[in-house]
Short mmCIF file of C-alpha atoms in Angstrom, two decimals:
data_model
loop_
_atom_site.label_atom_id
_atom_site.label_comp_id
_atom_site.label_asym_id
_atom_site.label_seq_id
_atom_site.Cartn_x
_atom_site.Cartn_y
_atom_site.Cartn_z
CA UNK Z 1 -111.49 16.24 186.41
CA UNK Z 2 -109.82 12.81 188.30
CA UNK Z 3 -113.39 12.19 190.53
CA UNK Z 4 -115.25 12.82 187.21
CA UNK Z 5 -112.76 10.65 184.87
CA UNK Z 6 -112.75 8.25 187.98
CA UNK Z 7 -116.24 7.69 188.56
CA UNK Z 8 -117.48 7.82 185.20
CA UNK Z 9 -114.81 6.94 183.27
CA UNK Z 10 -114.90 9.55 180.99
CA UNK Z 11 -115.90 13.54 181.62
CA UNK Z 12 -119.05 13.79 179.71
CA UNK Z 13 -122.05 12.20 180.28
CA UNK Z 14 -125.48 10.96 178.02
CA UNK Z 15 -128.76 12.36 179.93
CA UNK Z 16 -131.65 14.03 177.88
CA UNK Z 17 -130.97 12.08 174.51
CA UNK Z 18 -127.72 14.28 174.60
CA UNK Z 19 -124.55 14.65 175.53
CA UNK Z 20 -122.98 16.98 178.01
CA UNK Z 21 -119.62 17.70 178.90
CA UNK Z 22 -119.80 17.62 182.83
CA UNK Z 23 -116.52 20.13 183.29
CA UNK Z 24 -118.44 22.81 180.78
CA UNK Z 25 -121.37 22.92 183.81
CA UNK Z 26 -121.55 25.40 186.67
CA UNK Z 27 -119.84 22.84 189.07
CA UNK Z 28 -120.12 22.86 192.46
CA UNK Z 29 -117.80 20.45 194.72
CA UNK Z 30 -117.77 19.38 198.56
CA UNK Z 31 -114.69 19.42 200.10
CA UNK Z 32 -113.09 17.10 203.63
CA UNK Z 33 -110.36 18.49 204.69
CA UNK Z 34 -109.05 19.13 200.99
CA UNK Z 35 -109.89 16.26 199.77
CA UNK Z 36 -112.76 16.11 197.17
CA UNK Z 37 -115.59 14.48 198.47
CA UNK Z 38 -118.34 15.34 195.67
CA UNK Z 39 -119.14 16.84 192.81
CA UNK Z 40 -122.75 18.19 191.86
CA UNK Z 41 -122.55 19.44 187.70
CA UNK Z 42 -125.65 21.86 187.03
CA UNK Z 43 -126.58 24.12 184.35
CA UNK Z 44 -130.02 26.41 183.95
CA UNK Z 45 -132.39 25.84 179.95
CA UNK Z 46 -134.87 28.13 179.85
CA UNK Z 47 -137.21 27.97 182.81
CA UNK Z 48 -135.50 24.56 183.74
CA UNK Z 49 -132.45 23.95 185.84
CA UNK Z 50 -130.69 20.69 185.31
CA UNK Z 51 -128.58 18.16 187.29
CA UNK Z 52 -125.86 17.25 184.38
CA UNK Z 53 -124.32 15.03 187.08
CA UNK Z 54 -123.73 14.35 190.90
CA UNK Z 55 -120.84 12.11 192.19
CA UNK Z 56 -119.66 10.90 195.59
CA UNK Z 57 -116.82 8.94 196.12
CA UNK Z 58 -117.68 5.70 198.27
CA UNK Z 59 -115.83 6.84 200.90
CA UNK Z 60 -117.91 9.76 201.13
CA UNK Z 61 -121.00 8.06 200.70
CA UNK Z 62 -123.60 7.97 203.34
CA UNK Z 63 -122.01 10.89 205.20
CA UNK Z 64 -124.73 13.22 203.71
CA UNK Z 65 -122.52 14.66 201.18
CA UNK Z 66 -124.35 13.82 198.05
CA UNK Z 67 -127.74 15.46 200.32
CA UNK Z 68 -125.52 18.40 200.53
CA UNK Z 69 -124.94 18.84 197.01
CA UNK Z 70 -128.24 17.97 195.70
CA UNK Z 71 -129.24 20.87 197.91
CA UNK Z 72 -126.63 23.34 197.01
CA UNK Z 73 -127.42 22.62 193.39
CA UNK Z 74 -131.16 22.86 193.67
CA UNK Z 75 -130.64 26.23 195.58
CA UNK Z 76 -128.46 27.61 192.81
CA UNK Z 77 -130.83 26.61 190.35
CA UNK Z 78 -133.42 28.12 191.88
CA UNK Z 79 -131.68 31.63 192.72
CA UNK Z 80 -130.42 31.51 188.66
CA UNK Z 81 -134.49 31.72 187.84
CA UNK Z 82 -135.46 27.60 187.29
CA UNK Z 83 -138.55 26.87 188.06
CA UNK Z 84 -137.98 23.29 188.42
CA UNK Z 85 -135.10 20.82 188.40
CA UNK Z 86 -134.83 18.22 185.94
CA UNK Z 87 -132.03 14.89 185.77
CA UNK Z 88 -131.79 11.67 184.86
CA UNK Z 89 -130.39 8.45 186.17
CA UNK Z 90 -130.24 5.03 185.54
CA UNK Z 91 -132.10 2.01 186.65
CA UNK Z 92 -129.29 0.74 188.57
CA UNK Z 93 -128.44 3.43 190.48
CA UNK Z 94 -130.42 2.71 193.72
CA UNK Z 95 -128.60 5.18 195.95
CA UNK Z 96 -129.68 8.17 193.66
CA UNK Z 97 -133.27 6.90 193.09
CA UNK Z 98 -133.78 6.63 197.00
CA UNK Z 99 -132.22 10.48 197.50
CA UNK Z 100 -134.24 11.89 194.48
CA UNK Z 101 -137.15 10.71 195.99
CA UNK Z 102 -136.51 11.31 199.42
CA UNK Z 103 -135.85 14.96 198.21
CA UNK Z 104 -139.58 15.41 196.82
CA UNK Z 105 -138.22 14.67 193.25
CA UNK Z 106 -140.81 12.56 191.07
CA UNK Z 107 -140.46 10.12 187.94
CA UNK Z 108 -141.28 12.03 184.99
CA UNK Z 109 -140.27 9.69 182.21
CA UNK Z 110 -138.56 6.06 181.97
CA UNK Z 111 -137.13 5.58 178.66
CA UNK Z 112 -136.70 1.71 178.41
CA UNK Z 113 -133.47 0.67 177.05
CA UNK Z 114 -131.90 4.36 176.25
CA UNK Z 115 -128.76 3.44 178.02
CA UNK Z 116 -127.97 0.53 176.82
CA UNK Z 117 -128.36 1.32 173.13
CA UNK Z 118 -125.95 4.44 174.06
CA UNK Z 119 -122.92 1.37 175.80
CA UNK Z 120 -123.08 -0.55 172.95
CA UNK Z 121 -121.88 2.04 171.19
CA UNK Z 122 -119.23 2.91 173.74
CA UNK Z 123 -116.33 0.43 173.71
CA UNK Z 124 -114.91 0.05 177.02
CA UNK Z 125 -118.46 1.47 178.55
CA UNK Z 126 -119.07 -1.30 181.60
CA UNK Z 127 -122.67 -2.88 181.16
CA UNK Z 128 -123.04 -3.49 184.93
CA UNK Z 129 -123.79 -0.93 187.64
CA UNK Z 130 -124.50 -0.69 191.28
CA UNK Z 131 -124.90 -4.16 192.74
CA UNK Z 132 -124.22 -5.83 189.53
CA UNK Z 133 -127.45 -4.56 187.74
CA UNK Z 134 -127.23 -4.18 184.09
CA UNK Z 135 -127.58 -0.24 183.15
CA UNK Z 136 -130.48 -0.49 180.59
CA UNK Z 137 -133.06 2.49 181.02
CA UNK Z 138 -132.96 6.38 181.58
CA UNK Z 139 -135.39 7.40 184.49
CA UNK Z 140 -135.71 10.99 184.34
CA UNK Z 141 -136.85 12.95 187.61
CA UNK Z 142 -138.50 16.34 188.13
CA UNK Z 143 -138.62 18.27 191.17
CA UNK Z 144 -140.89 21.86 190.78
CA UNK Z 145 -139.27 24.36 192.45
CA UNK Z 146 -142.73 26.66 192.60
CA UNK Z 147 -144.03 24.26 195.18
CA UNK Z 148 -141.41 22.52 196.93
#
């Protein structure tokens, strides 16, 4: 609960026009030396499997530990019956784009301005992200599991 409360500030997230409580997820977690070096939040709908949520730590990052989780989650997915994987990010977050991608995962939908109605909202919600981009949009990502 402190990496999730840490990183996002709060222990649910908005993804899907929804919101999901990242601790109610199958959650799995990477561990250095036992310290917590990632968490990956995942939960199967229907034929779909979907990535609630994955978090590194920067001091973590770049080590391969967020690969590591986006394949342990993908795997579980799979072996609980998804056909394909679905998430969503945001437009700032650069990192995640570039491993989605790299992964074979593909842009299903942009939904322009989704997060930002959602902050204003949100007191206390930060409007900037990574590199000091403003969060605005929802990308969500597919991956299908049937021919990856």
């Amino acid at each position: 609960r402190r990496l999730v409360i840490a990183y996002f500030g709060h222990d649910e997230i908005f993804a899907f026009g929804r919101t999901l409580q990242i601790l109610d997820q199958t959650n799995l977690v990477a561990d250095a030396g036992g310290a917590l070096a990632g968490l990956a939040a995942c939960r199967r709908e229907d034929t779909d499997g979907i990535l609630v949520a994955l978090t590194v730590p920067p001091i973590y990052q770049g080590l391969g530990v967020g690969s590591a989780l986006l394949s342990a989650a993908i795997q579980h997915l799979g072996q609980e019956g998804a056909s394909r994987v679905r998430l969503a990010t945001t437009n700032d977050n650069l990192p995640a784009l570039q491993l989605y991608q790299r992964r074979g995962f593909v842009v299903e939908e942009v939904r322009p301005g989704e997060i930002a109605r959602l902050l204003e909202e949100r007191p206390g919600s930060v409007p900037r992200g990574f590199a000091g981009i403003p969060i605005r949009d929802e990308i969500r990502m597919v991956l299908d599991l049937t021919t990856a």
